[in-house]
Amino acid sequence: MVTMQDVARRAGVTKQTVSNVVTGRIAVRPVTAARVRAAIDELGYVPNLVARSLATGSTRTVGLFVPTVGTAFYADLVEEAEDALDEHGHHLLLCTTRQNGDRARRHLAGLTSRSVDALLIAGDQDLSDHLPLLSEARFPVALCAWEADAPEQFPMVTVDYEEGGHLAGRHLRDLGHEHVAILASPAHTRRVEGFRRAFAETGRPLPDNAVHLAHEPSYHGGFDAAGTALAATPGVTALFATHDVLAVGALEAARVAGRSVPDDLSVVAYDDCPAGPSSRPALTSVVLPRRRMAREAVALLLDAAGGEEPLPRHRMLPPELVVRNSTGRARPGHAAPR
Amino acid sequence: MVTMQDVARRAGVTKQTVSNVVTGRIAVRPVTAARVRAAIDELGYVPNLVARSLATGSTRTVGLFVPTVGTAFYADLVEEAEDALDEHGHHLLLCTTRQNGDRARRHLAGLTSRSVDALLIAGDQDLSDHLPLLSEARFPVALCAWEADAPEQFPMVTVDYEEGGHLAGRHLRDLGHEHVAILASPAHTRRVEGFRRAFAETGRPLPDNAVHLAHEPSYHGGFDAAGTALAATPGVTALFATHDVLAVGALEAARVAGRSVPDDLSVVAYDDCPAGPSSRPALTSVVLPRRRMAREAVALLLDAAGGEEPLPRHRMLPPELVVRNSTGRARPGHAAPR
DNA sequence: CTGAAAGCGCTTACAG
DNA sequence: CTGAAAGCGCTTACAG
């Protein structure tokens, strides 16, 4: 391995000067700098970042916790975070927590001993119980894609999940739907709240039993929940699924039940995934600015790593409703009498 | 930050002894060890891995290059690699190359200066042109999920892509299909070769124009290619898509063309993705042992990082055909005369 | 089994 | 603008 010392010798200077031209921290006379650079090229010198890290305390590496990388949402988030990090010369240490508390804990220890500059935690599904542990982290921590109650102590950029639900509800309401069912994953309380609000604010709140919990966040979970919902209340004219995969299952359940979408039944989804636009019919869905969120979260994190107090500490990005072909006007004939 | 020296002072020993109990490299008298461990707990000492890395030369960190993390195949591969790495106390530096040669190159430099122990490159889509660069890597490199010609110099574990195509072809052939079309991504040459072989070996090779290239590896790419294929040769009774997403698009194209699957048309896919089992009808598909592949690749890589020569250097895992509901017997009525 | 010394490759004040 | 010295927190022979 060729070292800074080797370059110095070759260029006829001291290694301190080499360090100066490499880091650019202190200006070096142009002729000298050129000689040093030539020596670097000739020798193929590559700075040893672990030595630099030991001296400076910074590794230019950040950790990223995500529940999984197997959904379009988190896959996009990871890729965008990586891009943003790359632009700042940082690298990414990935940990997919996958509902495994021990792994998360072990990784946290690993990140600590590796002296990462900061840690970004995306998604609150797995980490809620580890929050106390995080207060002891020796590096800045930031949160993103957080749907549950946000711990005040960490900077965060997230999405207005509740407003997303509200958009979905208002859309259905404006289309004249009165009898609707909700297919929800247990963690999606905000989305459900927002959806309910859309109906409550016109004086027609949804009944408690409008919600049907999916036993798993998958096609089958959606299929089963939709089947139950349709059987329980035949008068239902619209379905709100708190996640796209649930909606795809719901589409099939509708077909099995002899309901045609959107004529006999409207379906609105949440968290746009690739299957959404390409399913039949294409799903109307709440879409979250996940890439933008990842990018802003990284900026926040890097600010914190640089010792700056990020302001504002908590950002909330707005969702959007993309109307496609799975929703239409309520057809009175199908609504059960109140 | 509490250091080894602090622990030593507290325990009344020298830091060398602390090092010995932490690493376990040299045995320490039980009473002493206990005293040291107590001091570690009291002080909350965490070993500084970057200092250790500088001294030992090993970072217990490996790099992973994947084309993307946005498909089920690579998402699973990443998660499994992470698990396998975790079991060996290693961490994962992720780089999704996304057809961006500059990023890959920049990351390679980053990994070099960070002194990773090794690099795993999954997928040959983006890296083929960077191979020469890799020979200069200062750490072991291993390959996996490699469909193109394998560079001999690197250890590798991959899947028999050709045999996967052959399985698909034999399945269709055995079902009596004679007039088939192939919807392919340009890079999937092995899959196509294997598929052709299944027909050639019975003396009825497929015509050159049986292949229809998808303009992009997506639902739309599959939809368009299938539309073209069906229009070009109305006598076709079966479609082979070299990727699941293409097959999902093909399913819709079949519907538009008034062909019902599997009665009027059989469709077989490749590279099982979640949409496969849940599409209508569920897709018959070639499935690759991606998790097993990731795991074996990590084992290979860690062997190499440990200085061992991995044997065998090249492993090829067998694919499987999962028969679901998108394939059935050829119905003579639909086949055009030869 | 324990202790004193040198070294890993860099950066950071501090004199010149 | 350049050079000599100390230090980042560990590990690794090497004596005792």
XYZ file of C-alpha atoms in Angstrom, chain B residues 143-147 150 156-161 289 293 314-318:
19
model
C -19.722 -12.189 -8.430
C -23.265 -13.448 -8.228
C -26.433 -13.529 -10.319
C -24.293 -13.369 -13.418
C -26.045 -14.175 -16.690
C -18.366 -15.059 -16.569
C -18.778 -16.603 -8.499
C -22.038 -18.191 -7.565
C -24.820 -17.851 -10.021
C -27.848 -19.599 -11.388
C -28.180 -21.694 -14.498
C -30.120 -19.118 -16.488
C -32.962 -19.713 -5.700
C -27.456 -17.770 -4.012
C -17.641 -21.121 -9.831
C -20.953 -22.469 -8.620
C -24.120 -22.743 -10.626
C -27.402 -23.223 -8.811
C -30.357 -24.961 -10.457
